[in-house]
mmCIF file of C-alpha atoms in Angstrom:
data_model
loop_
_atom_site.group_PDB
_atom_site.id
_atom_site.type_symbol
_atom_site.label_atom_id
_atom_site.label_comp_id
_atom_site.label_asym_id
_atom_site.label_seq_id
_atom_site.Cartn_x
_atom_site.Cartn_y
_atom_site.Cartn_z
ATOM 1 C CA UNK A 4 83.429 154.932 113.178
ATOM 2 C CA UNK A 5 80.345 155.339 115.525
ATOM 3 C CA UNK A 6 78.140 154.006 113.118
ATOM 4 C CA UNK A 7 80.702 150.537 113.177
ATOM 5 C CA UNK A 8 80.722 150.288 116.834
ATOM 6 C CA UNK A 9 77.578 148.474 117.312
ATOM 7 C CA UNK A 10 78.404 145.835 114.271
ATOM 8 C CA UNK A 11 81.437 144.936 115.743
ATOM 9 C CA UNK A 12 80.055 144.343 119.695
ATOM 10 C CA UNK A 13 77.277 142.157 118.105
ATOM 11 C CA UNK A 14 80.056 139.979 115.964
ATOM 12 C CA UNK A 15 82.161 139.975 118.726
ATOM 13 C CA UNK A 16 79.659 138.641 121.231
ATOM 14 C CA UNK A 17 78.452 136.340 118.284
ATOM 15 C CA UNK A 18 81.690 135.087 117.802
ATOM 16 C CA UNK A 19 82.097 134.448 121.343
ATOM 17 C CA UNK A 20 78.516 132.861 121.919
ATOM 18 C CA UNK A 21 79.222 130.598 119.178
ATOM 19 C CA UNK A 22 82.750 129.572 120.855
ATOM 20 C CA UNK A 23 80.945 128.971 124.061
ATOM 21 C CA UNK A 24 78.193 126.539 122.853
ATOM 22 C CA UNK A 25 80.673 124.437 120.499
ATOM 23 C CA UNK A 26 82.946 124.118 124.258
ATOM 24 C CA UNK A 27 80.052 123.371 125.824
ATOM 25 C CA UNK A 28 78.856 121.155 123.270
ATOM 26 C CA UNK A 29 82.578 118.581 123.485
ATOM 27 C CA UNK A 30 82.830 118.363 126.895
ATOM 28 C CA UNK A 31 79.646 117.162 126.984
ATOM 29 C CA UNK A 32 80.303 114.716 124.408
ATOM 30 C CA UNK A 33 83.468 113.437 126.311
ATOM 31 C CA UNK A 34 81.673 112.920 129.384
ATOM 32 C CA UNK A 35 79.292 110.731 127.344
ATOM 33 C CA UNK A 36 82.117 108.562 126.643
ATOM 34 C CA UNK A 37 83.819 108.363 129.910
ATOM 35 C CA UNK A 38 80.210 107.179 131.495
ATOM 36 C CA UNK A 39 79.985 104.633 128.972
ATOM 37 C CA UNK A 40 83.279 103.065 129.487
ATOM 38 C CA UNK A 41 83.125 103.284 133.183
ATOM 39 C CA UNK A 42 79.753 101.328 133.324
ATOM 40 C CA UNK A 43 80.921 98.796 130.843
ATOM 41 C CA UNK A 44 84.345 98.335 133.019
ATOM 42 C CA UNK A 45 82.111 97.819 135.975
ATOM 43 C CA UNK A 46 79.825 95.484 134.253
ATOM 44 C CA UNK A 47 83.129 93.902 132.918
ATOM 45 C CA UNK A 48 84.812 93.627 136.319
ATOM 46 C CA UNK A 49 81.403 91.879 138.477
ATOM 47 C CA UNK A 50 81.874 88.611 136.439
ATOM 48 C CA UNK A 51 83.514 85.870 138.065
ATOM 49 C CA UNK A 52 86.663 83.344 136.572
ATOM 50 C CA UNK A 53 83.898 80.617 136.206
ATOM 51 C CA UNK A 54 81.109 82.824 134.501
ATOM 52 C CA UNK A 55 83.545 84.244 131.906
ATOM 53 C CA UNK A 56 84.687 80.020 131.336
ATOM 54 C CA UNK A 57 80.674 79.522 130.908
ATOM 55 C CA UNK A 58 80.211 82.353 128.298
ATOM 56 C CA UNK A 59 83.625 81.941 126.029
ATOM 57 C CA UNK A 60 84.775 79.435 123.705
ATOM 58 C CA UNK A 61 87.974 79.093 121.854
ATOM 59 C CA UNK A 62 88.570 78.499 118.402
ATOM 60 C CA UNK A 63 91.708 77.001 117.603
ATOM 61 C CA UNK A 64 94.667 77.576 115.098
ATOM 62 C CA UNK A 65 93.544 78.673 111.619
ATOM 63 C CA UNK A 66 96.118 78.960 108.804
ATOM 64 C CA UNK A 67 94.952 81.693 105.739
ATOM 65 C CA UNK A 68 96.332 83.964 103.755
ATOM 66 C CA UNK A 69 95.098 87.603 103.234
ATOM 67 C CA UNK A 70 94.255 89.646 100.691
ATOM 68 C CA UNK A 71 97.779 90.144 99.301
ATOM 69 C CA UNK A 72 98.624 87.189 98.691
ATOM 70 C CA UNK A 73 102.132 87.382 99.656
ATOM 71 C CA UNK A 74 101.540 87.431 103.709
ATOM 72 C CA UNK A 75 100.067 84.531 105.448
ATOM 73 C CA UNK A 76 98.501 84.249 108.910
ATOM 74 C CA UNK A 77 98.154 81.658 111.956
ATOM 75 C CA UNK A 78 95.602 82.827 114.477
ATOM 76 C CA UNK A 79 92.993 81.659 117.468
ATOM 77 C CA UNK A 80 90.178 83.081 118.442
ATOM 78 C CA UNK A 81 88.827 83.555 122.160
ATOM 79 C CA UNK A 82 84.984 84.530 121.898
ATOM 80 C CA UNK A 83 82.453 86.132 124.517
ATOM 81 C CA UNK A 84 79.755 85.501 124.387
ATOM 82 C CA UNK A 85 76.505 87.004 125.763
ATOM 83 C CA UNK A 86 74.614 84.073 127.956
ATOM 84 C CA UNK A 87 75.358 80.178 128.461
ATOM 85 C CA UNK A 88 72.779 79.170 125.774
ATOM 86 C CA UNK A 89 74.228 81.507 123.326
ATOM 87 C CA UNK A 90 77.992 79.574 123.754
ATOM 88 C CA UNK A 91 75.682 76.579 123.269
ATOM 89 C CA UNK A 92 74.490 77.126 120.182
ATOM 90 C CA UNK A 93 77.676 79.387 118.804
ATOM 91 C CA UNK A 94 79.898 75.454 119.618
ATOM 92 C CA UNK A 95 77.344 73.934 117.467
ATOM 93 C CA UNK A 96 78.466 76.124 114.725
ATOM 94 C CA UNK A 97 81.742 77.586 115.209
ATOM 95 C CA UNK A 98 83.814 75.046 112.487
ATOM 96 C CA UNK A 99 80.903 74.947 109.553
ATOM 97 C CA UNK A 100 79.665 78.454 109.998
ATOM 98 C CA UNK A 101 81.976 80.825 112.057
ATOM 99 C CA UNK A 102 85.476 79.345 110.773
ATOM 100 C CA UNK A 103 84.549 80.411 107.058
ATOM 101 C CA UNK A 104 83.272 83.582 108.081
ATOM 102 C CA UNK A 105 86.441 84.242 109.646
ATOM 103 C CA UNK A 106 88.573 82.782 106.455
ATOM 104 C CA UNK A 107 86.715 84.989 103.895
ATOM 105 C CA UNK A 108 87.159 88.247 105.981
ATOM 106 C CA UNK A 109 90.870 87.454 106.370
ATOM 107 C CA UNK A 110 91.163 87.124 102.454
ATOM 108 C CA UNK A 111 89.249 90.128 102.611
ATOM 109 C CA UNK A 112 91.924 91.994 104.694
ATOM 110 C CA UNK A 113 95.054 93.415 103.477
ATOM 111 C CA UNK A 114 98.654 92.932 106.120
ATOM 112 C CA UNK A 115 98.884 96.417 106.450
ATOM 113 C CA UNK A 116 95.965 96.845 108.450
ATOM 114 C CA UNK A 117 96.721 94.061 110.808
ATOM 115 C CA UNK A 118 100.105 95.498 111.300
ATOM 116 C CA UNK A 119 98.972 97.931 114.131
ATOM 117 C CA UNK A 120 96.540 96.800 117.461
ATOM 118 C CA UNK A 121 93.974 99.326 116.195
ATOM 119 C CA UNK A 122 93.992 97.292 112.830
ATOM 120 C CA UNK A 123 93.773 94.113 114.648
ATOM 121 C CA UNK A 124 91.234 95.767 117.247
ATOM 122 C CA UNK A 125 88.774 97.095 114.254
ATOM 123 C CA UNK A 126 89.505 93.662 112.576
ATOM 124 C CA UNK A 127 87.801 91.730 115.551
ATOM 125 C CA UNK A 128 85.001 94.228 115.887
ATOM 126 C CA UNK A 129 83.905 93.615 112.245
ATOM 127 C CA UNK A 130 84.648 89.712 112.463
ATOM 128 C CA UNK A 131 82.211 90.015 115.726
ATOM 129 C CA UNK A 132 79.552 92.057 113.704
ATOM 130 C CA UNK A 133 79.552 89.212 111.159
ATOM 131 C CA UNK A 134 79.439 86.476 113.023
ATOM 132 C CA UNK A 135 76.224 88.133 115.277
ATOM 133 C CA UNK A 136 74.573 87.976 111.362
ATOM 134 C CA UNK A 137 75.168 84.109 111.778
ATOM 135 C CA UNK A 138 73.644 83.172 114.831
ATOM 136 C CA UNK A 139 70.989 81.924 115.300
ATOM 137 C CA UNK A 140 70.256 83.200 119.067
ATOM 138 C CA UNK A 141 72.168 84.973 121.931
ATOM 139 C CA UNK A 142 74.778 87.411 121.209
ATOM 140 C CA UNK A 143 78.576 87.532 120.531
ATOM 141 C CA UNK A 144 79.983 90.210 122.795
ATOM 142 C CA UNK A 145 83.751 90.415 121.978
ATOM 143 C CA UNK A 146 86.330 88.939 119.372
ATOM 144 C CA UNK A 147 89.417 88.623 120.631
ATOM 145 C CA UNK A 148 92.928 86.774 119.048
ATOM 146 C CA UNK A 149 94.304 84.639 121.617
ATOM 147 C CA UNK A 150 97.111 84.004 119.331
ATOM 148 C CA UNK A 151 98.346 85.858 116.165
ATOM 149 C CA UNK A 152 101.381 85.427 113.443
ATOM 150 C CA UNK A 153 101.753 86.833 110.762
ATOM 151 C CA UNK A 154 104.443 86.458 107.904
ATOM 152 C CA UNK A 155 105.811 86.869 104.536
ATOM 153 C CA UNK A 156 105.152 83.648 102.120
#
């Protein structure tokens, strides 16, 4: 038993080490987050009614279907965009470029993951990855549905 007594203190303090660093470790990664949120809310919140009018643009009503066939959808878009050249050149485009883009990822995307807002939320963050592809300068910050139904055909 003496000859044991010395293994087991060094797992046990191993064991415990390794429980401290991987605490250590997440809270560190959730304060990451929280920083990062808190500075984009800010950022978010210094913008005034009439800057947020000069960086969005609306797409209106577009009727699709998805990838099962049997569900159809009538949505608009609101976009953000990142500077008032940027909305410039995304209304030169939005009905020959962007309004295709958006069709083909609809028939791309099955009801059941636009049944829940964290569907619908991923939905818009790959439609605004896509669309970023397309233009030709500036940035498009956020993808939003300003209006969404879907239904049974």
């Amino acid at each position: 038993m003496k000859k044991m007594m010395p293994w087991l203190a060094t797992m046990l303090l191993a064991i415990t080490l390794i429980v401290v660093v991987v605490f250590v470790f997440m809270q560190g990664q959730n304060g990451n987050k929280d920083d990062t949120h808190t500075a984009a809310a800010s950022e978010a919140k210094k913008m005034t009614a009439d800057e947020i009018v000069e960086v969005s643009s609306e797409l209106g009503e577009i009727k699709t279907n998805l990838a099962d066939t049997d569900h159809v959808v009538v949505v608009s878009f609101s976009f953000k965009l990142s500077d008032k050249t940027a909305k410039e050149d995304f209304e030169k485009i939005k009905e020959i470029t962007v309004k295709p883009i958006i069709i083909q990822t609809f028939a791309d995307t099955k009801s059941e993951e636009l049944a829940t807002a964290k569907g619908r939320v991923q939905f818009n963050e790959r439609l605004t990855g896509l669309i970023n592809e397309a233009l030709p300068e500036g940035k498009l910050s956020s993808t939003s549905f300003s209006a969404f139904v879907m239904a049974p055909m």
